[in-house]
CSV table of N, CA and C in Angstrom, one decimal:
chain,number,residue,atom,x,y,z
D,1,SER,N,104.2,163.2,10.2
D,1,SER,CA,105.2,163.1,11.1
D,1,SER,C,105.7,161.6,11.1
D,2,PRO,N,107.0,161.5,11.5
D,2,PRO,CA,107.5,160.1,11.8
D,2,PRO,C,106.9,159.3,12.9
D,3,ALA,N,106.8,158.1,12.8
D,3,ALA,CA,106.4,157.3,13.9
D,3,ALA,C,107.3,157.2,14.9
D,4,LYS,N,106.7,157.1,16.2
D,4,LYS,CA,107.7,156.9,17.4
D,4,LYS,C,107.4,155.7,18.1
D,5,PRO,N,108.3,155.3,18.6
D,5,PRO,CA,108.3,153.9,19.5
D,5,PRO,C,107.2,154.1,20.6
D,6,LEU,N,106.5,153.0,20.7
D,6,LEU,CA,105.3,153.1,21.7
D,6,LEU,C,106.0,153.4,23.1
D,7,ALA,N,107.2,153.0,23.2
D,7,ALA,CA,108.1,153.4,24.5
D,7,ALA,C,108.1,154.8,24.8
D,8,VAL,N,108.1,155.8,23.8
D,8,VAL,CA,108.0,157.2,24.0
D,8,VAL,C,106.8,157.6,24.6
D,9,TRP,N,105.6,157.0,24.2
D,9,TRP,CA,104.3,157.3,24.7
D,9,TRP,C,104.2,156.8,26.2
D,10,LEU,N,104.8,155.8,26.4
D,10,LEU,CA,104.7,155.1,27.8
D,10,LEU,C,105.7,155.7,28.9
D,11,GLU,N,106.8,156.4,28.3
D,11,GLU,CA,107.8,156.9,29.2
D,11,GLU,C,107.1,157.9,30.4
D,12,GLN,N,106.3,158.6,29.9
D,12,GLN,CA,105.6,159.6,30.8
D,12,GLN,C,104.8,158.9,31.8
D,13,GLY,N,104.6,157.6,31.7
D,13,GLY,CA,103.8,156.9,32.8
D,13,GLY,C,102.3,157.3,32.6
D,14,ARG,N,101.8,157.9,31.5
D,14,ARG,CA,100.5,158.3,31.4
D,14,ARG,C,99.7,157.3,30.8
D,15,ALA,N,98.5,156.9,31.4
D,15,ALA,CA,97.6,155.9,30.8
D,15,ALA,C,96.8,156.6,29.8
D,16,VAL,N,96.2,155.8,28.9
D,16,VAL,CA,95.2,156.3,27.9
D,16,VAL,C,93.9,155.7,28.4
D,17,PRO,N,92.8,156.5,27.9
D,17,PRO,CA,91.5,155.9,28.3
D,17,PRO,C,91.3,154.6,27.6
D,18,PRO,N,90.5,153.7,28.2
D,18,PRO,CA,90.3,152.5,27.7
D,18,PRO,C,89.8,152.5,26.1
D,19,ALA,N,89.2,153.4,25.8
D,19,ALA,CA,88.7,153.4,24.3
D,19,ALA,C,89.9,153.7,23.5
D,20,GLN,N,90.9,154.5,23.8
D,20,GLN,CA,92.1,154.6,23.1
D,20,GLN,C,93.0,153.3,23.0
D,21,ALA,N,92.9,152.7,24.1
D,21,ALA,CA,93.7,151.3,24.2
D,21,ALA,C,93.1,150.4,23.1
D,22,VAL,N,91.6,150.4,23.1
D,22,VAL,CA,91.0,149.5,22.2
D,22,VAL,C,91.2,150.0,20.7
D,23,VAL,N,91.4,151.3,20.4
D,23,VAL,CA,91.8,151.8,19.1
D,23,VAL,C,93.1,151.2,18.7
D,24,PHE,N,94.1,151.3,19.7
D,24,PHE,CA,95.4,150.6,19.4
D,24,PHE,C,95.4,149.3,19.0
D,25,LEU,N,94.6,148.5,19.8
D,25,LEU,CA,94.4,147.1,19.7
D,25,LEU,C,93.9,146.9,18.2
D,26,ARG,N,92.9,147.7,17.8
D,26,ARG,CA,92.3,147.5,16.4
D,26,ARG,C,93.3,147.7,15.4
D,27,ARG,N,94.4,148.5,15.6
D,27,ARG,CA,95.4,148.8,14.7
D,27,ARG,C,96.3,147.6,14.6
D,28,VAL,N,96.7,147.1,15.7
D,28,VAL,CA,97.7,146.1,15.9
D,28,VAL,C,97.1,144.6,15.4
D,29,ALA,N,95.8,144.3,15.9
D,29,ALA,CA,95.3,143.0,15.6
D,29,ALA,C,95.5,142.4,14.3
D,30,PRO,N,95.1,143.3,13.1
D,30,PRO,CA,95.3,142.7,11.8
D,30,PRO,C,96.7,142.5,11.5
D,31,LEU,N,97.7,143.1,12.0
D,31,LEU,CA,99.0,142.9,11.7
D,31,LEU,C,99.5,141.4,12.3
D,32,LEU,N,99.2,141.4,13.6
D,32,LEU,CA,99.5,140.2,14.3
D,32,LEU,C,98.8,139.0,13.9
D,33,ASP,N,97.5,139.1,13.6
D,33,ASP,CA,96.6,137.9,13.2
D,33,ASP,C,97.3,137.4,11.9
D,34,ALA,N,97.6,138.4,10.9
D,34,ALA,CA,98.0,138.0,9.5
D,34,ALA,C,99.3,137.1,9.7
D,35,ALA,N,100.3,137.7,10.6
D,35,ALA,CA,101.6,137.0,10.7
D,35,ALA,C,101.3,135.6,11.4
D,36,HIS,N,100.5,135.7,12.4
D,36,HIS,CA,100.2,134.4,13.2
D,36,HIS,C,99.5,133.4,12.5
D,37,ARG,N,98.7,133.7,11.4
D,37,ARG,CA,97.9,132.9,10.7
D,37,ARG,C,99.0,132.0,9.6
D,38,GLU,N,99.9,132.8,9.6
D,38,GLU,CA,101.2,132.1,8.6
D,38,GLU,C,102.1,131.4,9.5
D,39,GLY,N,102.0,131.4,10.9
D,39,GLY,CA,102.8,130.7,11.7
D,39,GLY,C,104.1,131.5,12.0
D,40,ARG,N,104.1,132.8,11.7
D,40,ARG,CA,105.2,133.6,12.0
D,40,ARG,C,104.9,134.4,13.5
D,41,ALA,N,106.0,134.7,14.1
D,41,ALA,CA,105.9,135.4,15.3
D,41,ALA,C,107.0,136.5,15.4
D,42,HIS,N,106.5,137.6,16.0
D,42,HIS,CA,107.5,138.7,16.2
D,42,HIS,C,108.6,138.2,17.1
D,43,GLY,N,108.2,137.7,18.2
D,43,GLY,CA,109.2,137.1,19.1
D,43,GLY,C,110.0,138.0,20.1
D,44,GLY,N,109.7,139.3,19.8
D,44,GLY,CA,110.3,140.1,20.7
D,44,GLY,C,109.5,141.5,21.1
D,45,LEU,N,108.2,141.4,21.0
D,45,LEU,CA,107.3,142.3,21.1
D,45,LEU,C,107.5,143.1,22.4
D,46,ALA,N,107.8,144.5,22.4
D,46,ALA,CA,107.9,145.4,23.4
D,46,ALA,C,107.7,146.7,23.0
D,47,PRO,N,107.6,147.6,23.7
D,47,PRO,CA,107.3,149.1,23.4
D,47,PRO,C,108.3,149.7,22.3
D,48,ASP,N,109.6,149.2,22.4
D,48,ASP,CA,110.5,149.8,21.4
D,48,ASP,C,110.3,149.3,20.1
D,49,CYS,N,109.6,148.3,19.9
D,49,CYS,CA,109.3,147.6,18.5
D,49,CYS,C,108.1,148.0,18.0
D,50,VAL,N,107.3,148.7,18.7
D,50,VAL,CA,105.9,149.0,18.1
D,50,VAL,C,106.0,150.5,17.7
D,51,LEU,N,105.8,150.8,16.5
D,51,LEU,CA,105.9,152.3,16.0
D,51,LEU,C,104.5,152.7,16.0
D,52,VAL,N,104.3,154.0,16.5
D,52,VAL,CA,103.0,154.6,16.4
D,52,VAL,C,103.1,156.0,15.7
D,53,ALA,N,102.5,156.3,14.6
D,53,ALA,CA,102.5,157.6,14.1
D,53,ALA,C,101.4,158.5,14.6
D,54,ALA,N,101.6,159.9,14.4
D,54,ALA,CA,100.6,160.8,14.9
D,54,ALA,C,99.2,160.5,14.4
D,55,ASP,N,99.1,159.9,13.3
D,55,ASP,CA,97.7,159.6,12.8
D,55,ASP,C,97.2,158.3,13.3
D,56,GLY,N,98.0,157.6,14.2
D,56,GLY,CA,97.5,156.5,14.8
D,56,GLY,C,97.9,155.1,14.0
D,57,THR,N,98.5,155.3,13.0
D,57,THR,CA,99.1,154.0,12.2
D,57,THR,C,100.1,153.3,13.0
D,58,VAL,N,99.9,152.2,13.0
D,58,VAL,CA,100.9,151.2,13.8
D,58,VAL,C,101.8,150.4,13.0
D,59,ALA,N,103.1,150.3,13.2
D,59,ALA,CA,103.8,149.2,12.5
D,59,ALA,C,104.8,148.6,13.5
D,60,PHE,N,105.4,147.5,13.1
D,60,PHE,CA,106.3,146.7,14.0
D,60,PHE,C,107.8,146.8,13.4
D,61,GLU,N,108.7,146.9,14.3
D,61,GLU,CA,110.1,146.8,13.8
D,61,GLU,C,110.6,145.6,14.3
D,62,ASP,N,111.7,145.1,13.6
D,62,ASP,CA,112.4,143.9,14.0
D,62,ASP,C,111.5,142.6,14.0
D,63,PHE,N,110.5,142.5,13.1
D,63,PHE,CA,109.7,141.3,13.0
D,63,PHE,C,110.4,140.1,12.9
D,64,GLY,N,110.4,139.1,13.8
D,64,GLY,CA,111.1,137.9,13.6
D,64,GLY,C,112.5,137.8,14.0
D,65,VAL,N,113.0,138.9,14.3
D,65,VAL,CA,114.5,138.8,14.7
D,65,VAL,C,114.8,138.0,15.9
D,66,ALA,N,113.8,138.1,16.9
D,66,ALA,CA,114.2,137.2,18.1
D,66,ALA,C,113.9,135.7,17.8
D,67,VAL,N,113.0,135.5,16.8
D,67,VAL,CA,112.8,134.1,16.4
D,67,VAL,C,114.1,133.5,15.8
D,68,GLY,N,114.6,134.4,14.9
D,68,GLY,CA,115.9,133.9,14.2
D,68,GLY,C,117.0,133.7,15.1
D,69,LEU,N,117.2,134.6,16.2
D,69,LEU,CA,118.3,134.5,17.1
D,69,LEU,C,117.9,133.1,18.0
D,70,ALA,N,116.8,132.8,18.4
D,70,ALA,CA,116.5,131.6,19.0
D,70,ALA,C,116.9,130.4,18.3
D,71,ALA,N,116.5,130.4,17.0
D,71,ALA,CA,116.7,129.3,16.0
D,71,ALA,C,118.3,129.1,15.9
D,72,ALA,N,119.1,130.2,16.0
D,72,ALA,CA,120.6,130.2,15.9
D,72,ALA,C,121.1,129.6,17.3
D,73,GLY,N,120.4,129.5,18.3
D,73,GLY,CA,120.7,129.1,19.6
D,73,GLY,C,121.0,130.2,20.6
D,74,ALA,N,120.6,131.4,20.2
D,74,ALA,CA,121.0,132.5,21.2
D,74,ALA,C,119.9,132.5,22.3
D,75,LYS,N,120.3,133.1,23.3
D,75,LYS,CA,119.3,133.4,24.4
D,75,LYS,C,118.3,134.3,24.1
D,76,SER,N,117.0,134.2,24.5
D,76,SER,CA,116.0,135.0,24.1
D,76,SER,C,116.3,136.5,24.3
D,77,ALA,N,115.9,137.3,23.2
D,77,ALA,CA,116.2,138.6,23.2
D,77,ALA,C,115.0,139.5,23.5
D,78,VAL,N,114.0,138.7,24.1
D,78,VAL,CA,112.8,139.5,24.6
D,78,VAL,C,113.0,140.1,25.8
D,79,LEU,N,112.5,141.4,26.0
D,79,LEU,CA,112.8,142.0,27.4
D,79,LEU,C,112.0,141.3,28.4
D,80,PRO,N,112.7,140.9,29.5
D,80,PRO,CA,112.0,140.1,30.6
D,80,PRO,C,110.5,140.6,31.1
D,81,ALA,N,110.4,141.9,31.1
D,81,ALA,CA,109.1,142.5,31.5
D,81,ALA,C,108.0,142.1,30.6
D,82,TYR,N,108.3,141.8,29.2
D,82,TYR,CA,107.3,141.7,28.2
D,82,TYR,C,107.3,140.1,27.7
D,83,ALA,N,108.1,139.4,28.3
D,83,ALA,CA,108.4,138.0,27.8
D,83,ALA,C,107.3,137.2,28.4
D,84,ALA,N,106.8,136.2,27.6
D,84,ALA,CA,105.8,135.3,28.2
D,84,ALA,C,106.6,134.2,29.1
D,85,PRO,N,105.9,133.7,30.0
D,85,PRO,CA,106.6,132.8,30.9
D,85,PRO,C,107.2,131.6,30.2
D,86,GLU,N,106.7,131.0,29.1
D,86,GLU,CA,107.2,129.8,28.5
D,86,GLU,C,108.6,130.3,27.8
D,87,LEU,N,109.0,131.5,27.6
D,87,LEU,CA,110.2,131.9,26.9
D,87,LEU,C,111.4,131.5,27.9
D,88,ASP,N,111.2,131.3,29.0
D,88,ASP,CA,112.3,130.8,29.9
D,88,ASP,C,112.9,129.5,29.5
D,89,SER,N,112.1,128.6,28.8
D,89,SER,CA,112.5,127.4,28.4
D,89,SER,C,112.2,126.9,27.0
D,90,GLY,N,111.8,128.0,26.2
D,90,GLY,CA,111.3,127.7,24.9
D,90,GLY,C,111.6,128.7,24.0
D,91,LYS,N,111.2,128.5,22.7
D,91,LYS,CA,111.5,129.5,21.6
D,91,LYS,C,110.2,130.4,21.4
D,92,PRO,N,110.5,131.8,20.9
D,92,PRO,CA,109.4,132.7,20.7
D,92,PRO,C,108.4,132.1,19.7
D,93,SER,N,107.0,132.3,20.0
D,93,SER,CA,105.9,131.9,19.2
D,93,SER,C,104.8,132.9,19.1
D,94,PRO,N,103.8,132.6,18.2
D,94,PRO,CA,102.7,133.5,18.3
D,94,PRO,C,102.1,133.7,19.6
D,95,ALA,N,101.9,132.5,20.4
D,95,ALA,CA,101.2,132.5,21.7
D,95,ALA,C,102.0,133.7,22.6
D,96,ALA,N,103.4,133.5,22.3
D,96,ALA,CA,104.2,134.5,23.4
D,96,ALA,C,103.9,135.9,22.8
D,97,ASP,N,103.9,136.2,21.6
D,97,ASP,CA,103.5,137.4,21.0
D,97,ASP,C,102.2,138.1,21.7
D,98,LEU,N,101.2,137.1,21.8
D,98,LEU,CA,100.0,137.6,22.4
D,98,LEU,C,100.2,137.9,24.0
D,99,TYR,N,101.0,137.2,24.7
D,99,TYR,CA,101.2,137.5,26.1
D,99,TYR,C,101.8,138.9,26.1
D,100,SER,N,102.9,139.1,25.3
D,100,SER,CA,103.6,140.4,25.2
D,100,SER,C,102.6,141.7,24.9
D,101,LEU,N,101.6,141.4,24.0
D,101,LEU,CA,100.6,142.4,23.7
D,101,LEU,C,99.7,142.5,24.9
D,102,GLY,N,99.4,141.5,25.7
D,102,GLY,CA,98.7,141.8,27.0
D,102,GLY,C,99.3,142.6,27.8
D,103,VAL,N,100.6,142.6,28.0
D,103,VAL,CA,101.5,143.4,28.7
D,103,VAL,C,101.4,144.8,28.3
D,104,LEU,N,101.6,145.0,26.9
D,104,LEU,CA,101.5,146.3,26.4
D,104,LEU,C,100.3,146.9,26.7
D,105,LEU,N,99.1,146.3,26.4
D,105,LEU,CA,97.8,146.7,26.6
D,105,LEU,C,97.6,147.3,28.1
D,106,TYR,N,98.0,146.5,28.9
D,106,TYR,CA,97.8,146.6,30.3
D,106,TYR,C,98.6,148.1,30.7
D,107,GLU,N,99.8,148.1,30.2
D,107,GLU,CA,100.6,149.3,30.5
D,107,GLU,C,100.0,150.6,29.9
D,108,LEU,N,99.5,150.4,28.7
D,108,LEU,CA,98.9,151.6,28.0
D,108,LEU,C,97.7,152.1,28.8
D,109,ALA,N,96.8,151.1,29.2
D,109,ALA,CA,95.6,151.4,29.9
D,109,ALA,C,95.8,151.9,31.4
D,110,THR,N,96.9,151.6,32.1
D,110,THR,CA,97.1,151.7,33.5
D,110,THR,C,98.3,152.7,33.7
D,111,GLY,N,99.2,152.8,32.7
D,111,GLY,CA,100.5,153.7,33.0
D,111,GLY,C,101.5,153.0,33.8
D,112,ARG,N,101.3,151.7,34.0
D,112,ARG,CA,102.2,150.8,34.6
D,112,ARG,C,102.3,149.4,34.3
D,113,HIS,N,103.3,148.8,34.6
D,113,HIS,CA,103.4,147.3,34.2
D,113,HIS,C,102.6,146.5,35.1
D,114,PRO,N,101.9,145.3,34.5
D,114,PRO,CA,101.2,144.5,35.3
D,114,PRO,C,102.0,143.7,36.4
D,115,PHE,N,103.2,143.5,36.2
D,115,PHE,CA,104.0,142.6,37.2
D,115,PHE,C,105.0,143.5,37.5
D,116,GLU,N,105.0,143.8,38.8
D,116,GLU,CA,106.1,144.7,39.5
D,116,GLU,C,106.6,144.1,40.8
D,117,GLY,N,107.9,143.8,40.8
D,117,GLY,CA,108.4,143.2,41.9
D,117,GLY,C,109.8,142.6,41.6
D,118,THR,N,110.2,141.9,42.5
D,118,THR,CA,111.6,141.3,42.3
D,118,THR,C,111.7,139.9,41.8
D,119,ASN,N,110.5,139.3,41.6
D,119,ASN,CA,110.4,137.8,41.0
D,119,ASN,C,109.5,137.7,40.0
D,120,LEU,N,109.8,138.4,38.8
D,120,LEU,CA,108.8,138.4,37.7
D,120,LEU,C,108.4,137.0,37.3
D,121,PRO,N,109.4,136.0,37.1
D,121,PRO,CA,108.8,134.7,36.6
D,121,PRO,C,107.8,134.1,37.5
D,122,VAL,N,107.9,134.2,38.8
D,122,VAL,CA,106.9,133.7,39.8
D,122,VAL,C,105.6,134.4,39.6
D,123,MET,N,105.6,135.9,39.5
D,123,MET,CA,104.5,136.6,39.5
D,123,MET,C,103.8,136.4,38.2
D,124,LYS,N,104.4,136.1,37.1
D,124,LYS,CA,103.9,135.8,35.8
D,124,LYS,C,103.2,134.4,35.8
D,125,ARG,N,103.9,133.4,36.4
D,125,ARG,CA,103.3,131.9,36.3
D,125,ARG,C,102.0,131.9,37.2
D,126,GLU,N,102.1,132.7,38.4
D,126,GLU,CA,101.0,132.8,39.3
D,126,GLU,C,100.0,133.7,39.0
D,127,LYS,N,100.2,134.5,37.9
D,127,LYS,CA,99.3,135.6,37.4
D,127,LYS,C,98.9,136.5,38.5
D,128,ARG,N,100.0,137.0,39.1
D,128,ARG,CA,99.8,137.9,40.2
D,128,ARG,C,99.9,139.4,39.7
D,129,TYR,N,98.8,140.0,39.5
D,129,TYR,CA,98.6,141.2,38.9
D,129,TYR,C,97.2,141.8,39.4
D,130,THR,N,97.0,143.2,39.5
D,130,THR,CA,95.8,143.8,39.7
D,130,THR,C,95.0,143.8,38.4
D,131,PRO,N,93.7,143.3,38.4
D,131,PRO,CA,93.0,143.4,37.1
D,131,PRO,C,92.7,144.8,36.6
D,132,LEU,N,92.7,145.0,35.3
D,132,LEU,CA,92.4,146.4,34.9
D,132,LEU,C,91.2,147.0,35.5
D,133,SER,N,90.2,146.3,35.6
D,133,SER,CA,88.9,146.8,36.1
D,133,SER,C,89.1,147.4,37.5
D,134,ARG,N,90.1,147.1,38.4
D,134,ARG,CA,90.2,147.7,39.6
D,134,ARG,C,91.1,148.8,39.4
D,135,LEU,N,91.7,149.2,38.5
D,135,LEU,CA,92.6,150.3,38.3
D,135,LEU,C,92.1,151.5,37.4
D,136,VAL,N,91.3,150.9,36.4
D,136,VAL,CA,90.9,151.8,35.4
D,136,VAL,C,89.4,152.1,35.4
D,137,PRO,N,89.0,153.1,35.9
D,137,PRO,CA,87.6,153.4,35.9
D,137,PRO,C,86.9,153.4,34.6
D,138,GLY,N,85.8,152.9,34.5
D,138,GLY,CA,85.1,152.7,33.2
D,138,GLY,C,85.6,151.6,32.2
D,139,CYS,N,86.5,150.7,32.8
D,139,CYS,CA,87.1,149.8,31.9
D,139,CYS,C,86.0,148.8,31.4
D,140,PRO,N,85.8,148.6,30.1
D,140,PRO,CA,84.9,147.7,29.7
D,140,PRO,C,85.3,146.3,30.1
D,141,PRO,N,84.2,145.6,30.6
D,141,PRO,CA,84.5,144.1,31.1
D,141,PRO,C,85.2,143.3,29.9
D,142,ALA,N,84.8,143.6,28.7
D,142,ALA,CA,85.4,142.8,27.6
D,142,ALA,C,86.8,143.1,27.5
D,143,LEU,N,87.4,144.4,27.6
D,143,LEU,CA,88.8,144.7,27.7
D,143,LEU,C,89.5,143.9,28.9
D,144,ASP,N,88.8,144.0,30.0
D,144,ASP,CA,89.4,143.4,31.2
D,144,ASP,C,89.6,142.0,30.9
D,145,ALA,N,88.6,141.3,30.4
D,145,ALA,CA,88.7,139.8,30.1
D,145,ALA,C,89.8,139.6,29.0
D,146,LEU,N,89.8,140.3,28.0
D,146,LEU,CA,90.8,140.3,27.0
D,146,LEU,C,92.1,140.2,27.4
D,147,VAL,N,92.5,141.2,28.2
D,147,VAL,CA,93.9,141.4,28.9
D,147,VAL,C,94.2,140.1,29.8
D,148,ASP,N,93.1,139.8,30.6
D,148,ASP,CA,93.3,138.8,31.3
D,148,ASP,C,93.6,137.4,30.7
D,149,GLY,N,92.9,137.1,29.5
D,149,GLY,CA,93.2,135.9,28.7
D,149,GLY,C,94.5,136.1,28.0
D,150,LEU,N,95.0,137.2,27.6
D,150,LEU,CA,96.3,137.4,27.1
D,150,LEU,C,97.5,137.1,28.0
D,151,LEU,N,97.2,137.4,29.3
D,151,LEU,CA,98.3,137.3,30.4
D,151,LEU,C,98.0,136.0,30.9
D,152,GLU,N,97.4,134.9,30.3
D,152,GLU,CA,97.3,133.6,30.8
D,152,GLU,C,98.7,132.9,30.6
D,153,PRO,N,99.3,132.5,31.9
D,153,PRO,CA,100.6,132.0,31.8
D,153,PRO,C,100.9,130.6,30.9
D,154,GLU,N,99.8,129.9,30.9
D,154,GLU,CA,99.9,128.6,30.1
D,154,GLU,C,99.5,129.0,28.7
D,155,PRO,N,100.4,128.8,27.7
D,155,PRO,CA,100.2,129.2,26.3
D,155,PRO,C,99.0,128.4,25.6
D,156,SER,N,98.7,127.2,26.0
D,156,SER,CA,97.6,126.4,25.4
D,156,SER,C,96.3,127.0,25.9
D,157,ARG,N,96.2,127.8,27.0
D,157,ARG,CA,95.0,128.2,27.5
D,157,ARG,C,94.9,129.8,27.2
D,158,ARG,N,95.8,130.5,26.7
D,158,ARG,CA,95.9,131.9,26.5
D,158,ARG,C,94.9,132.2,25.4
D,159,LEU,N,94.2,133.2,25.7
D,159,LEU,CA,93.1,133.6,24.8
D,159,LEU,C,93.2,135.1,24.3
D,160,PRO,N,92.9,135.3,23.1
D,160,PRO,CA,92.5,134.4,22.1
D,160,PRO,C,93.6,133.6,21.5
D,161,ALA,N,93.3,132.6,20.7
D,161,ALA,CA,94.3,131.8,20.1
D,161,ALA,C,95.0,132.8,19.1
D,162,PRO,N,96.3,132.3,18.8
D,162,PRO,CA,96.9,133.0,17.6
D,162,PRO,C,96.0,133.2,16.4
D,163,GLY,N,96.0,134.3,15.8
D,163,GLY,CA,95.2,134.5,14.7
D,163,GLY,C,93.7,134.8,15.0
D,164,GLY,N,93.5,135.0,16.2
D,164,GLY,CA,92.0,135.3,16.6
D,164,GLY,C,91.8,136.6,17.3
D,165,LEU,N,92.7,137.6,17.1
D,165,LEU,CA,92.5,138.9,17.9
D,165,LEU,C,91.3,139.6,17.4
D,166,GLU,N,91.3,139.7,16.0
D,166,GLU,CA,90.2,140.5,15.2
D,166,GLU,C,88.9,139.9,15.8
D,167,TYR,N,88.8,138.6,15.8
D,167,TYR,CA,87.5,138.1,16.3
D,167,TYR,C,87.2,138.4,17.7
D,168,ALA,N,88.2,138.5,18.6
D,168,ALA,CA,88.0,138.7,20.0
D,168,ALA,C,87.5,140.2,20.2
D,169,LEU,N,87.9,141.1,19.2
D,169,LEU,CA,87.6,142.6,19.4
D,169,LEU,C,86.2,142.8,19.1
D,170,ARG,N,85.5,141.7,18.5
D,170,ARG,CA,83.9,142.0,18.3
D,170,ARG,C,83.4,142.1,19.5
D,171,ALA,N,83.8,141.5,20.6
D,171,ALA,CA,83.2,141.7,22.0
D,171,ALA,C,83.3,143.1,22.7
D,172,LEU,N,84.4,143.8,22.0
D,172,LEU,CA,84.6,145.3,22.4
D,172,LEU,C,83.7,146.2,21.6
D,173,GLY,N,82.9,145.6,20.7
D,173,GLY,CA,82.0,146.7,20.0
D,173,GLY,C,82.6,147.5,18.9
């Protein structure tokens, strides 16, 4: 069957069990890590750009389009809800992709966006969200820690570093 955007899965507001979120991450990690090791960024990672097939295969659409637009002087094409805080004043980067992935994982595991309110930039910079472990029964501490590291507002402190997702997954078993 054809792949559907992750947005279709998220539209119903249904959360997936933590184990399924980890399976999703295991499928996404090699794709992002490979691009990031080459210094490439998606630049606009959001649910519409992540395609998921019925067999769990994951692919990205529009890889690098936002980066190209930024290089041409266009305003960021990243959806504000998924954009890393640094995109307010900079160009898309692998670190920004990791932030967006953290938002996607949070949304997958909880059925809601981590930052809800009227002032997203401030909420993101101040890291004001409810940790996964408080919303998801049975959330493995390693998944909670990974999402927290991905949602770090300062790109230089964001964990894991670009290209290190697969390594970080080892903590999840």
